[in-house]
Coordinates of C-alpha atoms in Angstrom, one line a residue:
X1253 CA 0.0 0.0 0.0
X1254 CA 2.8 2.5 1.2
X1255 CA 4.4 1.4 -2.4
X1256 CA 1.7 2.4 -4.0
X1257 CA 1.3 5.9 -2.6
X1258 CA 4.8 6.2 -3.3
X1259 CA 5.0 5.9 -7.3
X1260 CA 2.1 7.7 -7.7
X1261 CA 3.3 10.6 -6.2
X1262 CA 6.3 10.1 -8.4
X1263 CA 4.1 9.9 -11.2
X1264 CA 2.2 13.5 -10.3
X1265 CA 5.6 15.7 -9.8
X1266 CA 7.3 14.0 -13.0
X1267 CA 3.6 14.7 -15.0
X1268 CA 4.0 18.5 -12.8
X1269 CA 7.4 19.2 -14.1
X1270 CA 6.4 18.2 -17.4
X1271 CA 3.6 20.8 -17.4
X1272 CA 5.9 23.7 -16.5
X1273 CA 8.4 22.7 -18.9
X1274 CA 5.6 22.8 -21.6
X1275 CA 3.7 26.1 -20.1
X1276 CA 7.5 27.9 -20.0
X1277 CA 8.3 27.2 -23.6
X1278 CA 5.7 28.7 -24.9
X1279 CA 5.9 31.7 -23.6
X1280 CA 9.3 31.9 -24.9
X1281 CA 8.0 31.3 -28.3
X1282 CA 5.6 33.8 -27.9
X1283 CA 7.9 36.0 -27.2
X1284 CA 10.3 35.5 -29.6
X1285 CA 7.2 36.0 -32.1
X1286 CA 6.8 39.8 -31.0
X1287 CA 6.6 42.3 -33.6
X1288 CA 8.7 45.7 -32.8
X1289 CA 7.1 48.8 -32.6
X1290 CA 8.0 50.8 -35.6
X1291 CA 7.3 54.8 -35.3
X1292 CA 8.5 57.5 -38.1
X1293 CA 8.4 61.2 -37.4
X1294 CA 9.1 63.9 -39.9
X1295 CA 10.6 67.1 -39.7
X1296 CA 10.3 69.6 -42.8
X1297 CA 12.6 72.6 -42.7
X1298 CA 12.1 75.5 -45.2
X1299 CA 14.7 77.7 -46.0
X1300 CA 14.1 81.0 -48.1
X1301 CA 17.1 82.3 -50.5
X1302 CA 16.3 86.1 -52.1
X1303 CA 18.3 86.2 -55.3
X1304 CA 19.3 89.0 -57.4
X1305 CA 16.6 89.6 -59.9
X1306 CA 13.5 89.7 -56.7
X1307 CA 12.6 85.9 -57.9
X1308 CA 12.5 84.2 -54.5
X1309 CA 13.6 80.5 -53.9
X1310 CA 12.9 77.9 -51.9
X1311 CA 14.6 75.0 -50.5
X1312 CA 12.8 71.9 -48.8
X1313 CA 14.7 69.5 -46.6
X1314 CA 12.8 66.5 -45.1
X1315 CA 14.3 64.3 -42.5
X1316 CA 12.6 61.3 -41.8
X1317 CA 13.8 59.6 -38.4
X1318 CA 12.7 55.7 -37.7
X1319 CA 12.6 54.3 -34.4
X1320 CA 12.8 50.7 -33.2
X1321 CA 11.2 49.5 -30.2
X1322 CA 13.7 45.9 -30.2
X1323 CA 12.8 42.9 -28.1
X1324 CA 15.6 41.8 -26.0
X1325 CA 15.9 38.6 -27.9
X1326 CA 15.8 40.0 -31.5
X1327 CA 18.1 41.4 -34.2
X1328 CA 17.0 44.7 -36.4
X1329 CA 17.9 46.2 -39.7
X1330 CA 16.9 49.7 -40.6
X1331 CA 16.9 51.2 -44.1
X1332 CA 15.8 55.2 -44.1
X1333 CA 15.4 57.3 -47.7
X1334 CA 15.1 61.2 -46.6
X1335 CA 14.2 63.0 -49.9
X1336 CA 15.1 67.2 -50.3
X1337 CA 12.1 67.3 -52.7
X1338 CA 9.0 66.6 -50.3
X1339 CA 8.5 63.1 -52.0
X1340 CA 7.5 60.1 -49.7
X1341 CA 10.0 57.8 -48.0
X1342 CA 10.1 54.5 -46.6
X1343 CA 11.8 52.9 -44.0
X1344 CA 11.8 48.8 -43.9
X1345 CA 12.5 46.5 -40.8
X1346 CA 13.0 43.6 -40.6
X1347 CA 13.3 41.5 -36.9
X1348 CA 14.0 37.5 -37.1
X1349 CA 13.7 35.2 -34.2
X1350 CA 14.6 31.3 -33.9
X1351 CA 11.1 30.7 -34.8
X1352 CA 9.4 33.4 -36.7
X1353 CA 10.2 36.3 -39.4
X1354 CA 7.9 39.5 -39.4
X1355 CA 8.5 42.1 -42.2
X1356 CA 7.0 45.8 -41.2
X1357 CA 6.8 48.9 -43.7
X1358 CA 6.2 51.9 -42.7
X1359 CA 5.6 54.8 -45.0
X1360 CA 6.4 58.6 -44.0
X1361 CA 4.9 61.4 -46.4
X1362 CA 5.7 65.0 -46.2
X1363 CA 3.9 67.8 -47.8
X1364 CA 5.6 70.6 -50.0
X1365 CA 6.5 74.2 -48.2
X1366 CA 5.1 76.9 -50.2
X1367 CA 7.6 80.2 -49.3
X1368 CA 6.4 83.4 -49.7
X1369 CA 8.3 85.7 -52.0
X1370 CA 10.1 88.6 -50.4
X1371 CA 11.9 91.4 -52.6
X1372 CA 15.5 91.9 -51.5
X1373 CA 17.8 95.4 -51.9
X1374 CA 19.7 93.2 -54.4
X1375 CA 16.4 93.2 -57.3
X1376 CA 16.2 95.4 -60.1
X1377 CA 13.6 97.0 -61.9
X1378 CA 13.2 98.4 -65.7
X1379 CA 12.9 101.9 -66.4
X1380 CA 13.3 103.7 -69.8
X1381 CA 15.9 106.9 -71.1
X1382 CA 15.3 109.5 -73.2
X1383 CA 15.8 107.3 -76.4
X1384 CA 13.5 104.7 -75.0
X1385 CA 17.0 102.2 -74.1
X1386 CA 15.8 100.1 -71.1
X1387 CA 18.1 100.8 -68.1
X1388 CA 18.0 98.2 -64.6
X1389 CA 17.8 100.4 -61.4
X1390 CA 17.7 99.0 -58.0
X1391 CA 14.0 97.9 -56.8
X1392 CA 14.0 100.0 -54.2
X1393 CA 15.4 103.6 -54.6
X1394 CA 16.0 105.8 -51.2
X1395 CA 19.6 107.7 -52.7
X1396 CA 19.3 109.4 -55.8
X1397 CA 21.8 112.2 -57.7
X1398 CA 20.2 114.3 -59.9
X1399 CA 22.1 115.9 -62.6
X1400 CA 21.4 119.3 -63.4
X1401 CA 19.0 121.7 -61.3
X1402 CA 15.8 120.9 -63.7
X1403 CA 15.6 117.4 -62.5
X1404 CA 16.4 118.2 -58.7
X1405 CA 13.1 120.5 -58.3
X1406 CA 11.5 117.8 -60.2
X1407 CA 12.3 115.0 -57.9
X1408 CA 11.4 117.3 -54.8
X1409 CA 8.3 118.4 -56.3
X1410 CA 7.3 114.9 -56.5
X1411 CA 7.8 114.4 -53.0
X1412 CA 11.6 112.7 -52.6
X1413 CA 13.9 115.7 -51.9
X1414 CA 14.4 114.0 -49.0
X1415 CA 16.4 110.9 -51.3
X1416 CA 18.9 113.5 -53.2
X1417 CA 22.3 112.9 -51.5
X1418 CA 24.2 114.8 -54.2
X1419 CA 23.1 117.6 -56.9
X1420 CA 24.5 120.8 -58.3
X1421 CA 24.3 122.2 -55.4
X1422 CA 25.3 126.0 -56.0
X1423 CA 22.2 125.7 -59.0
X1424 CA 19.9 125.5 -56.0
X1425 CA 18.3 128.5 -54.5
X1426 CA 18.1 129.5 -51.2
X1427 CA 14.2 129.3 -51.8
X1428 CA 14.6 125.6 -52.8
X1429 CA 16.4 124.6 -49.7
X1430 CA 14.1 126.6 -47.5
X1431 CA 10.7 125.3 -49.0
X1432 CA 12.8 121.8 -49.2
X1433 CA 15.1 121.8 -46.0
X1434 CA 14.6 117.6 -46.3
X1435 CA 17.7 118.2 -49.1
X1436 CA 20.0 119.9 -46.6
X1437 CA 19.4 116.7 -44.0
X1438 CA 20.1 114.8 -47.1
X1439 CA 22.6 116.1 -48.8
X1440 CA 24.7 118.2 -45.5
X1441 CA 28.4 118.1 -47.5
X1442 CA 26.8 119.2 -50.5
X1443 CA 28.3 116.5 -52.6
X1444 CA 28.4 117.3 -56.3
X1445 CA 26.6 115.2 -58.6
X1446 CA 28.8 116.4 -61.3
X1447 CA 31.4 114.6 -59.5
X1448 CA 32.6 111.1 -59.0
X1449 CA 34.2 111.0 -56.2
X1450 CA 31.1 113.0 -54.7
X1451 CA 28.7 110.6 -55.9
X1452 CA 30.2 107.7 -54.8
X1453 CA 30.2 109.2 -51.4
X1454 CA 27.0 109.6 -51.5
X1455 CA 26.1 106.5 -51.7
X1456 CA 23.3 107.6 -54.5
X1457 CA 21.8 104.3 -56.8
X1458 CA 21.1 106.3 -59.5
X1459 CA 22.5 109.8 -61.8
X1460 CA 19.7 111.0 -63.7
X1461 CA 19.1 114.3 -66.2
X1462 CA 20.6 115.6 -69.2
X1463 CA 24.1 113.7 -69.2
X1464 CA 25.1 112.5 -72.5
X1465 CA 29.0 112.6 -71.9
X1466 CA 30.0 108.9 -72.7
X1467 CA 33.2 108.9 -70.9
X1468 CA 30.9 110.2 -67.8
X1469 CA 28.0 107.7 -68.2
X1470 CA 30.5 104.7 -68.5
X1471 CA 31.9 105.5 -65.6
X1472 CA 29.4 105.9 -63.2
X1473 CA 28.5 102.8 -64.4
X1474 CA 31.6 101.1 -63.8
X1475 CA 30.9 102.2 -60.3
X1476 CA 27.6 100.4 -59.8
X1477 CA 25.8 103.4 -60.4
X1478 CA 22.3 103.0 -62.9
X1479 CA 22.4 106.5 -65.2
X1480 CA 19.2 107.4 -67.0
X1481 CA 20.0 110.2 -69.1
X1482 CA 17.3 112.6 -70.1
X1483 CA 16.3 115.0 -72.2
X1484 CA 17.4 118.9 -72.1
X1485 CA 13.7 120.4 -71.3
X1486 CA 13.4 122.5 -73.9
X1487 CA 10.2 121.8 -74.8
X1488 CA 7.1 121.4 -72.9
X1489 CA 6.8 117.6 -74.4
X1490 CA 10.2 116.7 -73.2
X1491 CA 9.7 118.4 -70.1
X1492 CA 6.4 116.2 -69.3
X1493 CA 8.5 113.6 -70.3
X1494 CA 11.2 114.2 -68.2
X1495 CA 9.1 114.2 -64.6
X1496 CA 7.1 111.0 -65.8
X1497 CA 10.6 109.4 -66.2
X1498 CA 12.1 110.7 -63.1
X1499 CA 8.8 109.6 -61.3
X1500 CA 9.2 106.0 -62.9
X1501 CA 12.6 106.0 -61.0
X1502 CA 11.4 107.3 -57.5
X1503 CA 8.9 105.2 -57.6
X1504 CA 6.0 105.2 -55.0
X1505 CA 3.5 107.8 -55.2
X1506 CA 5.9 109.8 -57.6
X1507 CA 3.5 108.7 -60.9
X1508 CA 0.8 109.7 -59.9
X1509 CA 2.2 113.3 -58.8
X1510 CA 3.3 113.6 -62.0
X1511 CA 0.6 112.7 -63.6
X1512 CA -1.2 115.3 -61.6
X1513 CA 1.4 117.9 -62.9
X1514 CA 1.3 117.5 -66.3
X1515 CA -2.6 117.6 -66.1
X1516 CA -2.0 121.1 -64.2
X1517 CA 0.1 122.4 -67.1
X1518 CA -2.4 121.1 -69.9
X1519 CA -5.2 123.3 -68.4
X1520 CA -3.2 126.2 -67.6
X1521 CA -2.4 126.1 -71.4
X1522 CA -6.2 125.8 -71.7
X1523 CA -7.5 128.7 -69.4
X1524 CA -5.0 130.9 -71.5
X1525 CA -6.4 129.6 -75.0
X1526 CA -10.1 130.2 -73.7
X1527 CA -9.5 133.6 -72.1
X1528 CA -7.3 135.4 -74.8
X1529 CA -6.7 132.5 -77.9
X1530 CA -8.9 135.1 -79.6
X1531 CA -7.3 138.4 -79.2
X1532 CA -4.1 139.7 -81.1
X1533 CA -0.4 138.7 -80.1
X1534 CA 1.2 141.0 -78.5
X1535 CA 5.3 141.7 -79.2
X1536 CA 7.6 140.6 -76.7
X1537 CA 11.2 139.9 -76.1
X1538 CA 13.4 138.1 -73.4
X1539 CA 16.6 140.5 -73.0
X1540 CA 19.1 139.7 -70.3
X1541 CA 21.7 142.1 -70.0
X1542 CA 24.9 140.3 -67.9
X1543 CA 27.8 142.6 -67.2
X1544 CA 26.8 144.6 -70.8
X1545 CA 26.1 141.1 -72.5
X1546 CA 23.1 141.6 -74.5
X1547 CA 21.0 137.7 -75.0
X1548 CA 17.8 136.6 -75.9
X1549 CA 15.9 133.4 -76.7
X1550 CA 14.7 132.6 -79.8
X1551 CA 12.1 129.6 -80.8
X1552 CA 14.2 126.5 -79.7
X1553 CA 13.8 127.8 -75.9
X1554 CA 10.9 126.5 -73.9
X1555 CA 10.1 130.3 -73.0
X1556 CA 9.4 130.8 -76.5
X1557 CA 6.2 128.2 -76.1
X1558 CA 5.3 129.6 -73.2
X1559 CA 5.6 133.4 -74.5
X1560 CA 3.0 132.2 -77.4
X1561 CA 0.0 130.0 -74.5
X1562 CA 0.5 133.6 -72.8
X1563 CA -0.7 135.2 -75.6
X1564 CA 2.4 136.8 -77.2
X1565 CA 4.7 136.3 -80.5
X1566 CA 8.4 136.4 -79.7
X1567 CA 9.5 138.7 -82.3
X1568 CA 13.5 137.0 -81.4
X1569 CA 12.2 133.1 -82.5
X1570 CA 14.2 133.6 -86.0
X1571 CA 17.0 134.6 -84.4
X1572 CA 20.2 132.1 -85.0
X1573 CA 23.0 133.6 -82.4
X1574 CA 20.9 134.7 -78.8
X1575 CA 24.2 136.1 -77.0
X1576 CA 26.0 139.0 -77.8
X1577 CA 23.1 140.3 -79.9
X1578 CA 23.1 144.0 -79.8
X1579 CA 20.9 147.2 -79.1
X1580 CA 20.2 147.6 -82.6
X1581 CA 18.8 144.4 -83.1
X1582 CA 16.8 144.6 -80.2
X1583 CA 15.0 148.0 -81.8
X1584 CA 15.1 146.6 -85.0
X1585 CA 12.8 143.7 -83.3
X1586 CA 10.8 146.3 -81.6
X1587 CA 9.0 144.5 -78.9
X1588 CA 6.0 146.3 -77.2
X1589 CA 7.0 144.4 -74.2
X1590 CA 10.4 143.1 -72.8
X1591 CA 11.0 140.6 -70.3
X1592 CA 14.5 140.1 -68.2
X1593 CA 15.8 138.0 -65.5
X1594 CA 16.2 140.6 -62.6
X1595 CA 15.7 144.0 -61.8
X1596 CA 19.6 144.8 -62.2
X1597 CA 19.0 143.5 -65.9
X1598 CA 16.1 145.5 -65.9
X1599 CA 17.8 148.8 -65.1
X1600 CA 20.7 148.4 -67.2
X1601 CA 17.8 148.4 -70.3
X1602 CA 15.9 150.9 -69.4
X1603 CA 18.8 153.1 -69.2
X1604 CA 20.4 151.8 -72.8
X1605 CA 21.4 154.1 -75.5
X1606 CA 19.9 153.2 -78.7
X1607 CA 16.4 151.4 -76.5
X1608 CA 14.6 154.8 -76.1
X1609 CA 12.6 154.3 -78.9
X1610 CA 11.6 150.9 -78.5
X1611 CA 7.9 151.2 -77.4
X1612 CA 8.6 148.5 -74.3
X1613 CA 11.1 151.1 -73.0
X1614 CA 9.3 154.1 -73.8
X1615 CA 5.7 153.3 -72.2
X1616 CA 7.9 151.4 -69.2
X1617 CA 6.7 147.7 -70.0
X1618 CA 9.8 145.9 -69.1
X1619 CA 9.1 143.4 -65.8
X1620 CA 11.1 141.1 -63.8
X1621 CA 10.7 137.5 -64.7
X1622 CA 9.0 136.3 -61.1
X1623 CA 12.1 133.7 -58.9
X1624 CA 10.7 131.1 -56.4
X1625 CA 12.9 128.0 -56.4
X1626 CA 14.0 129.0 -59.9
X1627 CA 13.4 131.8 -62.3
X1628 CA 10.5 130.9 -64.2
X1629 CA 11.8 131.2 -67.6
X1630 CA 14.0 128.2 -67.5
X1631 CA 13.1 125.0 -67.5
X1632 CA 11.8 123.8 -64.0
X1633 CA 8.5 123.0 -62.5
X1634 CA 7.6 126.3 -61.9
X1635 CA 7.1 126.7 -65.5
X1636 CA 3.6 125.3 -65.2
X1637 CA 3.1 129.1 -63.9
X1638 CA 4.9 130.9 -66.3
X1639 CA 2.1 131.2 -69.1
X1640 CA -0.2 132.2 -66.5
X1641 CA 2.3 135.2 -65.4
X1642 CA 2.5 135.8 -69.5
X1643 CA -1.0 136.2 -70.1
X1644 CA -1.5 138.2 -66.7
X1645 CA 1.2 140.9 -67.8
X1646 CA 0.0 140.7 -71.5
X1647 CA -4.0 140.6 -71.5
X1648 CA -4.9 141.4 -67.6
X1649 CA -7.4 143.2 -68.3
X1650 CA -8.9 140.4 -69.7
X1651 CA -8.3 137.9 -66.6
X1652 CA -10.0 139.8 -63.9
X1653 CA -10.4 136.3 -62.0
X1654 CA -6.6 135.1 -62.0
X1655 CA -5.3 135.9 -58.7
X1656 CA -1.7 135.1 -59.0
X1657 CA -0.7 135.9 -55.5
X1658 CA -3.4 132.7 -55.0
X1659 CA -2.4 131.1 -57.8
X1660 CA 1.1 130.6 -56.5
X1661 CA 0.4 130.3 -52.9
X1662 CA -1.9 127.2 -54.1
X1663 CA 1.2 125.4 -56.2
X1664 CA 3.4 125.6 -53.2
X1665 CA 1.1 123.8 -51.1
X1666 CA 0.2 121.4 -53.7
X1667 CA 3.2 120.4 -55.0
X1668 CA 5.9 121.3 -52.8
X1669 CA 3.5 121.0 -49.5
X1670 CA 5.0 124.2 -48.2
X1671 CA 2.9 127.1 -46.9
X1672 CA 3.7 130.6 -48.8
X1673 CA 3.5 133.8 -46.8
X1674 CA 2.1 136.7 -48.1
X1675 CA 5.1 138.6 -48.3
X1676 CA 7.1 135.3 -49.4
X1677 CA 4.2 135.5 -53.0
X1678 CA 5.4 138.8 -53.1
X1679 CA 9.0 138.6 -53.0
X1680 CA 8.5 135.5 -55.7
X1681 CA 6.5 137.8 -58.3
X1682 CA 8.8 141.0 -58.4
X1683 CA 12.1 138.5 -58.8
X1684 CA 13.5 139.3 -56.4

């Protein structure tokens, strides 16, 4: 009996030990047959490059990381594909045990970066000369050099004195830097645009007005300096042309002030047509008289265009030589009405032997040209006044309504946003 209890206990622990054996296996084998955990995380980095001509471009860089969650017991191989062009990648791993293979793929997908365009100080723009030969400026224009005086009062009037860091500065009234004292600030050394060395320390992007020298252009160019030559203003197409391309340059609001201005001029020209186009010209001159030099204009001058909208026939348009021309030609001319530069010019005239019987000395109709930030005779952007003055001094009693105190207190606040004193009109008017 006790021998019999005895085996078949042996029998239950052997047949218990078996069981474990068996149960512990398994789990092994399960746990071999684990598949790893597989993540994939993507990073996409834009980076923005601004090239020269404004075109921006863009760079995508995708990195694709893989991560592999390995089981103590298995061996891993991991393949990643990272792609600069925002295609897909895929990463493959493989794990093997001693009893089982699992393959897992795992695909990572990035989306293309759109980059915004940004324009950089390094672009260029198109603008046109005076022959209609494209030139590249910079984009952006804040320094400019004007050439000649003309073109200065041009770029102030349309709002940018504030950008000339070199001009001929000694051209340059003391009425143009007080209505303007932005250009002082600007250009304190008064730095030369006629000059190189001036320019370049100026810093200026751009020489613009009537340069033609070759020699000149070529080598502000050599410099990095854009030059837009123009043309010489003397005629009221070319000087409407001139402001439109000097505005094309600033830039900004610049167009549309000069489209503003050359509207202003078109119906000055009009008012004078409508008020006095019917009546009969009246004779008139320009004389200058400069240290006992005798001059004149004759019908290439700009004056002599405005001389006829005023109402007036410039009996010196045939004329071929304008300096040096003498008192007998002048009373050979006979004007009923002379115009001069200043009242020095006008006293030297008036007290001319050989002039006493010309009828504009005689009945005292000789009058100062009027002077705000240039003598209006010349070629500036005051000359939208000058027929105006013309036909006021010709034919007033025919334009009881132009005030041209008003008249010229109203263009300085327009166009050069400056406020005119009564006494200031008054200075501008007599010359003076």
């Amino acid at each position: 009996m006790i021998k019999r209890s005895k085996q078949s206990l042996y029998i239950i622990g052997a047949t218990f030990l078996s069981l474990c054996l068996f149960l512990s296996g398994c789990r092994i084998e399960a746990k071999n047959a684990t598949t790893p955990l597989l993540t994939s995380t993507t990073r996409t980095t834009t980076a923005t490059t601004k090239p020269v001509t404004g075109t921006t471009t863009t760079t995508t860089t995708t990195t694709t990381t893989t991560t592999t969650t390995k089981p103590a017991s298995s061996t891993t191989g991991t393949t990643t594909t990272t792609p600069t062009s925002g295609t897909t990648s895929t990463g493959t791993t493989t794990t093997t045990s001693a009893t089982t293979k699992t393959t897992t793929t795992t695909a990572a997908t990035t989306t293309p970066t759109t980059a915004t365009t940004t324009t950089t100080s390094g672009a260029t723009r198109t603008v046109t000369d005076k022959d209609g030969k494209n030139v590249d400026i910079p984009a952006v224009i804040t320094k400019v050099a004007p050439f000649s005086g003309d073109a200065a009062l041009m770029t102030a009037l349309l709002g940018d004195s504030s950008e000339i860091v070199a001009a001929p500065d000694a051209s340059l009234s003391d009425t143009f830097k007080k209505v303007f004292p932005a250009y002082a600030t600007a250009n304190p050394k008064k730095l030369l645009s006629s000059k190189p060395d001036d320019v370049i320390t100026s810093g200026a992007q751009v020489i613009y007005g009537p340069i033609t020298d070759a020699a000149q252009i070529a080598q502000y160019k050599a410099l990095g300096i854009s030059v837009v030559s123009l043309n010489n203003f003397t005629t009221v197409a070319q000087l409407k042309d001139n402001i439109r391309k000097i505005a094309a340059i600033l830039g900004g609001n610049a167009p549309a002030t000069a489209e503003t201005y050359c509207t202003y001029l078109d119906t000055n020209a009009t008012y004078c047509n409508t008020k006095i186009g019917g009546l009969g010209k009246t004779k008139i001159m320009l004389v200058n008289s400069v240290a006992g030099v005798l001059s004149t204009v004759n019908s290439s001058d700009i004056l002599s265009a405005y001389i006829t909208t005023g109402g007036g026939i410039n009996v010196a348009a045939d004329l071929t030589t304008v300096t040096g021309i003498t008192a007998a030609q002048i009373a050979t001319l006979n004007p009923d009405v002379i115009i001069t530069m200043n009242a020095a010019s006008k006293t030297a005239l008036m007290a001319l032997a050989g002039l006493q019987n010309v009828p504009a000395i005689y009945n005292g109709k000789v009058y100062v040209i009027p002077s705000g930030t240039f003598l209006w005779s010349v070629p500036n952007a005051e000359d939208a006044l000058m027929p105006l003055w013309l036909a006021k001094t010709m034919h007033g009693e025919y334009l009881g309504d132009l005030d041209m105190n008003k008249t010229v207190k109203d263009f300085y606040s327009k166009y050069y946003g400056y406020t005119s004193t009564d006494a200031e009109v008054t200075t501008i008017l007599a010359g003076q």
